Coordinates of C-alpha atoms in Angstrom, one line a residue:
X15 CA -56.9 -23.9 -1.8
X16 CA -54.6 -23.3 -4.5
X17 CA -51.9 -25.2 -2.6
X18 CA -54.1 -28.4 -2.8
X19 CA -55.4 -28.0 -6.2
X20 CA -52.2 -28.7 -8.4
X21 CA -49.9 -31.7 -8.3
X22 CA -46.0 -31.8 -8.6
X23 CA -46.3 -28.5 -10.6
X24 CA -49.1 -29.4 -13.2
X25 CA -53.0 -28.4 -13.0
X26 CA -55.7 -30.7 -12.5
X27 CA -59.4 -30.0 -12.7
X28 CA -61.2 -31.9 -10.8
X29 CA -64.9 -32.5 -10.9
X30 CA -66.6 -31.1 -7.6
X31 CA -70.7 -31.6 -7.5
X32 CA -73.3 -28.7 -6.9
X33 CA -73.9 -30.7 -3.5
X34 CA -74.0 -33.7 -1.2
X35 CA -77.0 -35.9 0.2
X36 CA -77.4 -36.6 3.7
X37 CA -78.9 -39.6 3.9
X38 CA -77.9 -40.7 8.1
X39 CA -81.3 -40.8 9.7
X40 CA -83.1 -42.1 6.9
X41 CA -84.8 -45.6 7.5
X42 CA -84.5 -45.5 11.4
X43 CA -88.0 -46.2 13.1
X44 CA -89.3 -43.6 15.0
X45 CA -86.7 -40.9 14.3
X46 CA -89.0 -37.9 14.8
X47 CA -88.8 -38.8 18.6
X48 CA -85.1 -38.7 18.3
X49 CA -84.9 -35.2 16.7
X50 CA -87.3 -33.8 19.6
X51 CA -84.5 -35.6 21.8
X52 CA -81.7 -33.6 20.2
X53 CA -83.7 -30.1 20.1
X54 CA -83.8 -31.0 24.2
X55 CA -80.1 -31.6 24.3
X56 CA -79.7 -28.9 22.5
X57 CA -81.7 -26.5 24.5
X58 CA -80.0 -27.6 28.1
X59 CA -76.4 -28.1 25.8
X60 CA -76.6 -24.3 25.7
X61 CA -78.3 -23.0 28.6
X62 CA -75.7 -25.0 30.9
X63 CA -72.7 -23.9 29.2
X64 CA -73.9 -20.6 29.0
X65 CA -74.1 -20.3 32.9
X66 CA -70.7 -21.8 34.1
X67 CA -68.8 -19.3 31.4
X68 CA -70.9 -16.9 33.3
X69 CA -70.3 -17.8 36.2
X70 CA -66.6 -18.0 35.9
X71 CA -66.8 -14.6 34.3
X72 CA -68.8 -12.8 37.1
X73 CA -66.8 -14.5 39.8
X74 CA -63.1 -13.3 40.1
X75 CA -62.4 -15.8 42.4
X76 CA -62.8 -18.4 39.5
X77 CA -60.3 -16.5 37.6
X78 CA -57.4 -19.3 37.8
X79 CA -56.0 -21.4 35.5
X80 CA -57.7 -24.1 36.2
X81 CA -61.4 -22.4 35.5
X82 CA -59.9 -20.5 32.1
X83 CA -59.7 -24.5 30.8
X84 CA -63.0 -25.1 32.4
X85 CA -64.2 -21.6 30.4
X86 CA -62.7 -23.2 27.3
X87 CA -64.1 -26.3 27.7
X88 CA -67.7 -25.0 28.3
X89 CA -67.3 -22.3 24.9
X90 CA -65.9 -25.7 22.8
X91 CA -68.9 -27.7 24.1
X92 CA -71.0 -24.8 23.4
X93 CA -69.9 -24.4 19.8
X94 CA -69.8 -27.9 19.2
X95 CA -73.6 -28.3 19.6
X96 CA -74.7 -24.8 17.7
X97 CA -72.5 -26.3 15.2
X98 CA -74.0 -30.0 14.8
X99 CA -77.1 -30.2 16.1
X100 CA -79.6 -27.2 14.2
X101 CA -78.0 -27.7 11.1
X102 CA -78.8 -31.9 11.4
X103 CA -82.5 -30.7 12.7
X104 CA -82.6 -28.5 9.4
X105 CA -81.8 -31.1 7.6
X106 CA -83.7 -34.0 8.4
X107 CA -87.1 -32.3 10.3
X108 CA -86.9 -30.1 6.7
X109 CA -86.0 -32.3 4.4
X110 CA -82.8 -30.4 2.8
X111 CA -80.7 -33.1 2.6
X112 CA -79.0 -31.7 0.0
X113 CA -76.3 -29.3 1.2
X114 CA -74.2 -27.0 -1.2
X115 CA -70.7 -28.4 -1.7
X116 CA -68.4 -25.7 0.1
X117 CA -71.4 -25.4 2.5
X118 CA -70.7 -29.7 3.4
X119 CA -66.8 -28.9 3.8
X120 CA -67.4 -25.8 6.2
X121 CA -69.6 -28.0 8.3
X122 CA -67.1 -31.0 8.2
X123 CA -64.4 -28.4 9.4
X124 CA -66.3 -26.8 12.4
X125 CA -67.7 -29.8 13.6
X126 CA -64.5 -32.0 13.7
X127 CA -62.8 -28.5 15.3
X128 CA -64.5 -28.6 18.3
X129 CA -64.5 -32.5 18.3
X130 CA -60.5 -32.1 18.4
X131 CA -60.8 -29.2 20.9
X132 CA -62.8 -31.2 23.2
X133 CA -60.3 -34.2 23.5
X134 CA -57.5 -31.2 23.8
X135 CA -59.2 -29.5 26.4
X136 CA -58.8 -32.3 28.8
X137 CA -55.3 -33.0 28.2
X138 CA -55.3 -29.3 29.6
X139 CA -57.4 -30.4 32.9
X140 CA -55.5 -33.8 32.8
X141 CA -52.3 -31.1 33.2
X142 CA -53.5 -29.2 35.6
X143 CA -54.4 -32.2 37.9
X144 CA -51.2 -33.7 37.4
X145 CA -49.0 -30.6 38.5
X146 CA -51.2 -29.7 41.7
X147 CA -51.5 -33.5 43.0
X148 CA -47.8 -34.3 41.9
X149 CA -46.0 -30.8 42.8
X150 CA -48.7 -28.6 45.0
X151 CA -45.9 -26.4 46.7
X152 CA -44.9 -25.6 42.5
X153 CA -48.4 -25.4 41.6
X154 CA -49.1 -21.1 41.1
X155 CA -45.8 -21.1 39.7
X156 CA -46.6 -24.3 37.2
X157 CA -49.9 -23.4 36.2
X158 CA -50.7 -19.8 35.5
X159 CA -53.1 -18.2 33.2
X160 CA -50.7 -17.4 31.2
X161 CA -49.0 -21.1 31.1
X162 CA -52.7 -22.1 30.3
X163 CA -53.9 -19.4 28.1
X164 CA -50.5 -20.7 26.2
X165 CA -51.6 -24.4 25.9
X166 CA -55.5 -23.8 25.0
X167 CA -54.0 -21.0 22.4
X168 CA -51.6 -23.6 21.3
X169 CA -54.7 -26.3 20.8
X170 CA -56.8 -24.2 19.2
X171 CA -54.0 -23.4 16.6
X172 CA -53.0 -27.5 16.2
X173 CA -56.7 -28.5 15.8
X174 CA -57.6 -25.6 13.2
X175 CA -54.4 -26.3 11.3
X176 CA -55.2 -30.0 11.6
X177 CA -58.8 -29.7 10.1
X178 CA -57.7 -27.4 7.1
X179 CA -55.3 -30.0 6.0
X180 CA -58.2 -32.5 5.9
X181 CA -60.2 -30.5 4.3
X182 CA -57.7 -29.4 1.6
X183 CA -57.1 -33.1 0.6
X184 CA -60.8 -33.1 0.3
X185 CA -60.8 -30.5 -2.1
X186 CA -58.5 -32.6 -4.6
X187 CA -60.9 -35.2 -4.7
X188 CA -63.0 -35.7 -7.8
X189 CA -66.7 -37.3 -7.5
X190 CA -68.1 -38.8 -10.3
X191 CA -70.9 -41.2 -9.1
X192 CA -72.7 -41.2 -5.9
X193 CA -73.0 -38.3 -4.0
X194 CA -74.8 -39.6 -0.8
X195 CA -73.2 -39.3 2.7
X196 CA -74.6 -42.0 4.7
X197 CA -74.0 -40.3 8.3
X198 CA -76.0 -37.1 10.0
X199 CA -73.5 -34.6 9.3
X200 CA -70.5 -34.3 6.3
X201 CA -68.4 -37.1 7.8
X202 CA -65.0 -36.9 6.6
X203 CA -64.9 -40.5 6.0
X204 CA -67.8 -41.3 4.4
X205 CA -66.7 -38.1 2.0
X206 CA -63.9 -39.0 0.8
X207 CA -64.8 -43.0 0.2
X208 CA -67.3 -41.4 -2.8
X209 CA -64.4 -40.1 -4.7
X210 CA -63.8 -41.8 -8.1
X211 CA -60.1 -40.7 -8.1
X212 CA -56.7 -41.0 -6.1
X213 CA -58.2 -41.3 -2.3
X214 CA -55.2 -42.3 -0.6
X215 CA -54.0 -38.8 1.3
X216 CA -57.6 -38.5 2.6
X217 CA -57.2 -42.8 3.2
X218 CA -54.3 -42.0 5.5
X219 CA -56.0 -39.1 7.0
X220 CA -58.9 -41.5 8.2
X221 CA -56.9 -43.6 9.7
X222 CA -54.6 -41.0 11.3
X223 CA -57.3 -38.9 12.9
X224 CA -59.3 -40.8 14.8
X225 CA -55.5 -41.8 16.7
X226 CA -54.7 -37.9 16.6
X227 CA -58.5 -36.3 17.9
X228 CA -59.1 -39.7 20.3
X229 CA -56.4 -41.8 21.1
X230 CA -53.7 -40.1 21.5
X231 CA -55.4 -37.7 24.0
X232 CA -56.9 -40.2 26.3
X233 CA -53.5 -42.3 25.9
X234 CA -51.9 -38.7 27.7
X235 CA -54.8 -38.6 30.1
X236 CA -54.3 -42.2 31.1
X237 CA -50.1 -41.6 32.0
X238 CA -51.3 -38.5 34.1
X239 CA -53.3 -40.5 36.4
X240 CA -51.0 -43.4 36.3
X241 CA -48.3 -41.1 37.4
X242 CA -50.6 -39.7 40.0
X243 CA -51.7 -43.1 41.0
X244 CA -48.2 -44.2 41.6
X245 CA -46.7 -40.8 43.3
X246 CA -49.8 -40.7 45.5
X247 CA -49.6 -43.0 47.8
X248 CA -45.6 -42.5 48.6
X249 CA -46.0 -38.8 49.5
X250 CA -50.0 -38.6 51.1
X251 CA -51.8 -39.6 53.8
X252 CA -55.2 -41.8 53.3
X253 CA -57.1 -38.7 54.0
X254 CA -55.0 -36.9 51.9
X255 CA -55.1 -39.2 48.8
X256 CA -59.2 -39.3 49.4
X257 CA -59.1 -35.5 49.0
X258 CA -57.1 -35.6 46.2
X259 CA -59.1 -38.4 44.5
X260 CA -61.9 -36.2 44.8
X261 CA -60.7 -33.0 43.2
X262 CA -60.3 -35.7 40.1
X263 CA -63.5 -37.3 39.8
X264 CA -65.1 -34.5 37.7
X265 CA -62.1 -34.5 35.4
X266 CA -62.3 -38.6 35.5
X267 CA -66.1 -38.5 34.4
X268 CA -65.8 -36.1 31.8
X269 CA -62.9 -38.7 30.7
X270 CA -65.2 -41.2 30.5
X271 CA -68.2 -39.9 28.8
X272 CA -66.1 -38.1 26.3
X273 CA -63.7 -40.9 25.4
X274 CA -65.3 -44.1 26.3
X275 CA -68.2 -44.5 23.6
X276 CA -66.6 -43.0 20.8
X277 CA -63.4 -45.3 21.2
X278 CA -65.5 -48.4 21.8
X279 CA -67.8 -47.8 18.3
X280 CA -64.1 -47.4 16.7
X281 CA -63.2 -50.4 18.3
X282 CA -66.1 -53.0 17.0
X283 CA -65.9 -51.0 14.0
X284 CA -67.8 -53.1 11.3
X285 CA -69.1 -55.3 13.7
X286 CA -71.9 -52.8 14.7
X287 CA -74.8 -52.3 12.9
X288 CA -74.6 -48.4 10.3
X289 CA -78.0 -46.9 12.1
X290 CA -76.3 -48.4 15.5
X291 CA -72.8 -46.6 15.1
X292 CA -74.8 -43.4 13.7
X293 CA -77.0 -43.5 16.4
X294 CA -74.0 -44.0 18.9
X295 CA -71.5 -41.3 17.1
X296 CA -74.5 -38.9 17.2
X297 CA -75.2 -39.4 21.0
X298 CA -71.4 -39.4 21.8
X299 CA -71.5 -35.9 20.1
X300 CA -74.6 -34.4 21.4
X301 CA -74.5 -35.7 25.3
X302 CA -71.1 -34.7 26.8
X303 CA -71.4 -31.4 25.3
X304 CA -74.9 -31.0 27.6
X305 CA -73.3 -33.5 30.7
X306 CA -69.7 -31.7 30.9
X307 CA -70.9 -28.3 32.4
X308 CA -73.6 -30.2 34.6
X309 CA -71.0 -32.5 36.0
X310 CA -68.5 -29.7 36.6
X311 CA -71.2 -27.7 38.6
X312 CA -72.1 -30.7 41.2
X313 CA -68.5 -32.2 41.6
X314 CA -66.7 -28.6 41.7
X315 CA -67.2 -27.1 45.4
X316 CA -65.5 -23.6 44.1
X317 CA -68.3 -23.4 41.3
X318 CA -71.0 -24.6 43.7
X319 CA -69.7 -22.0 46.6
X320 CA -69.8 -19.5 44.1
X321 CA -73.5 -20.3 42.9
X322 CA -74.3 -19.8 46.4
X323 CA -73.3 -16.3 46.7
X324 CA -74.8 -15.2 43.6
X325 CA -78.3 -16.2 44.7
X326 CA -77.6 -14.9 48.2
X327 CA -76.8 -11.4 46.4
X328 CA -79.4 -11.4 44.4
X329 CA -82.2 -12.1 47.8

C-alpha cells in the first residue's frame, strides 16, 4: 500500500489504531433470537448453494453458458455468507467486538467483493436473457462459455480492482478519536467518517459506490427487459411471449430481492431509524444469498429435470 501511503512525492505517517469496535447490534431488543436467525440462514445459505454448483457440476447437460453464471452466482452467494455472517456471530454471540485493524479492512474487502459480484452476476443473466429472447437463431453463437467465462472473468477482475482502491484510500486515513463502527461488519462508510484527517477520496468513494455495486447494475438490468418488453411483442406469438416471460421470472425475482431493499434503505437514507437500516442492510445481505439458489431450483425446469434423474439413479 505504498502507492496510497505518500502524497505528491512526500511521506506521511499516519496514525492507524491497534483495532476497531463493532458496536451494530448493540442496544437492539431481543437480538440473541436474531443471531440464532442468521446461524439458520447461514446453515440453508450453504447447504443450497452447495447443491446447485453440484448439480451443475455432475450434470453435463447443465454445462452451458447460461448455468456457468448460475455456477457463479451460487459460489458468490456462497462466499458472501461464509464471509459475513460467522465472523458477525463471533463477534457479537462472543463478545470480540474488537477486531485487529488489517483484520477490519480484509473483512471490508471480502465482504463488499462479493456484494459487487452479486449485482455483476445478474447483469451476466440479464445478458444472457436478452440475446436468447431478442436474437434465439444467434443465441449458441452469442453466448458461449467462453463469451461468459470472459464477462464473469472480467467482473471478478473490475470488482476486486474496485474494492482495493477503496481500501487503499482507507489506509491514508488517520484516526485519532473514536474508533467505534456503528454497523455489524467494517462498513466502509461508517470507517472512513471516524477519520480525524483529509476524508474526501474515501467521501467521493461513498457516494460513488453505492451508484457503481447497485445502481448502475439494476439501471442495465432494467434497459434489458425494456428492450425485451418492447421487441417481444412485434416478433412472438401470445404463447410465445408467455413462454418467454417465463424463462425470466427466476432472473426477475432474483432482481428483485437482490436490488429492491438495499436501494430503497439508500433511498430514505436518514429518514430510517440506525437499528432499522442495520437490521434491513443485514437481511438484504444474508437472505438472497440463502433465496437465490432456492428460487433458481423451482423456476428452472433444466435444474428441476435434472434433480429428477439424479434421485432416479440413485433408486
Amino acid at each position: 500500500m505504498n502507492l496510497f501511503n505518500s502524497a505528491l512525492g512526500r511521506n506521511i505517517t499516519f496514525i492507524r489504531p491497534a483495532f476497531f469496535t463493532i458496536s451494530g447490534f448493540l442496544g437492539i431488543p431481543y437480538v440473541k433470537y436474531y443471531y440464532v436467525f442468521l446461524f439458520l440462514v447461514y446453515i440453508v445459505s450453504v447447504l443450497a448453494n452447495t447443491a446447485v454448483m453440484a448439480v451443475i457440476y455432475l450434470d453435463h447437460n447443465l454445462r452451458t453458458a447460461k448455468y456457468v453464471a448460475v455456477f457463479n452466482l451460487a459460489l458468490v452467494d456462497l462466499l458472501e455468507s461464509t464471509a459475513l455472517v460467522p465472523k458477525v456471530l463471533d463477534i457479537f454471540l462472543f463478545d470480540h467486538f474488537n477486531i485487529p485493524y488489517n483484520d477490519c479492512l480484509t473483512f471490508l474487502f471480502f465482504c463488499f467483493t462479493f456484494l459487487f459480484m452479486q449485482a455483476l452476476n445478474l447483469v451476466a443473466l440479464s445478458y444472457d436473457r436478452l440475446v436468447a429472447i431478442m436474437f434465439p437463431l444467434q443465441y449458441h453463437t452469442k453466448v458461449t462459455n467462453r463469451v461468459m467465462l470472459s464477462l464473469i472473468g472480467f467482473f471478478w477482475i473490475f470488482a476486486i480492482f474496485s474494492l482495493l482502491i477503496a481500501v487503499g484510500f482507507v489506509t491514508r486515513l488517520t484516526f485519532c478519536e473514536s474508533v467505534v463502527i456503528n454497523s455489524y461488519f467494517c462498513d466502509h462508510g461508517q470507517i472512513f467518517r471516524l477519520a480525524c484527517n483529509d476524508n474526501f477520496p474515501s467521501l467521493v468513494i461513498s457516494y460513488f459506490f453505492p451508484f457503481l455495486i447497485y445502481w448502475l447494475p439494476f439501471a442495465v438490468i432494467l434497459c434489458s427487459y425494456v428492450c425485451i418488453g418492447y421487441i417481444l411483442p412485434k416478433v412472438a406469438t401470445a404463447q410465445e411471449r408467455m413462454k418467454a416471460f417465463k424463462t425470466c421470472t427466476a432472473h426477475l425475482s432474483l432482481v428483485a430481492l437482490n436490488f429492491l431493499p438495499i436501494l430503497i434503505t439508500f433511498t430514505m437514507g436518514a429518514n430510517i431509524h440506525p437499528n432499522a437500516r442495520i437490521i434491513n442492510l443485514s437481511l438484504s445481505s444474508v437472505i438472497p444469498p440463502m433465496l437465490n439458489p432456492i428460487i433458481y431450483v423451482l423456476q428452472t425446469q433444466e435444474i428441476i429435470l435434472s434433480l429428477k434423474k439424479m434421485f432416479k439413479k440413485k433408486n
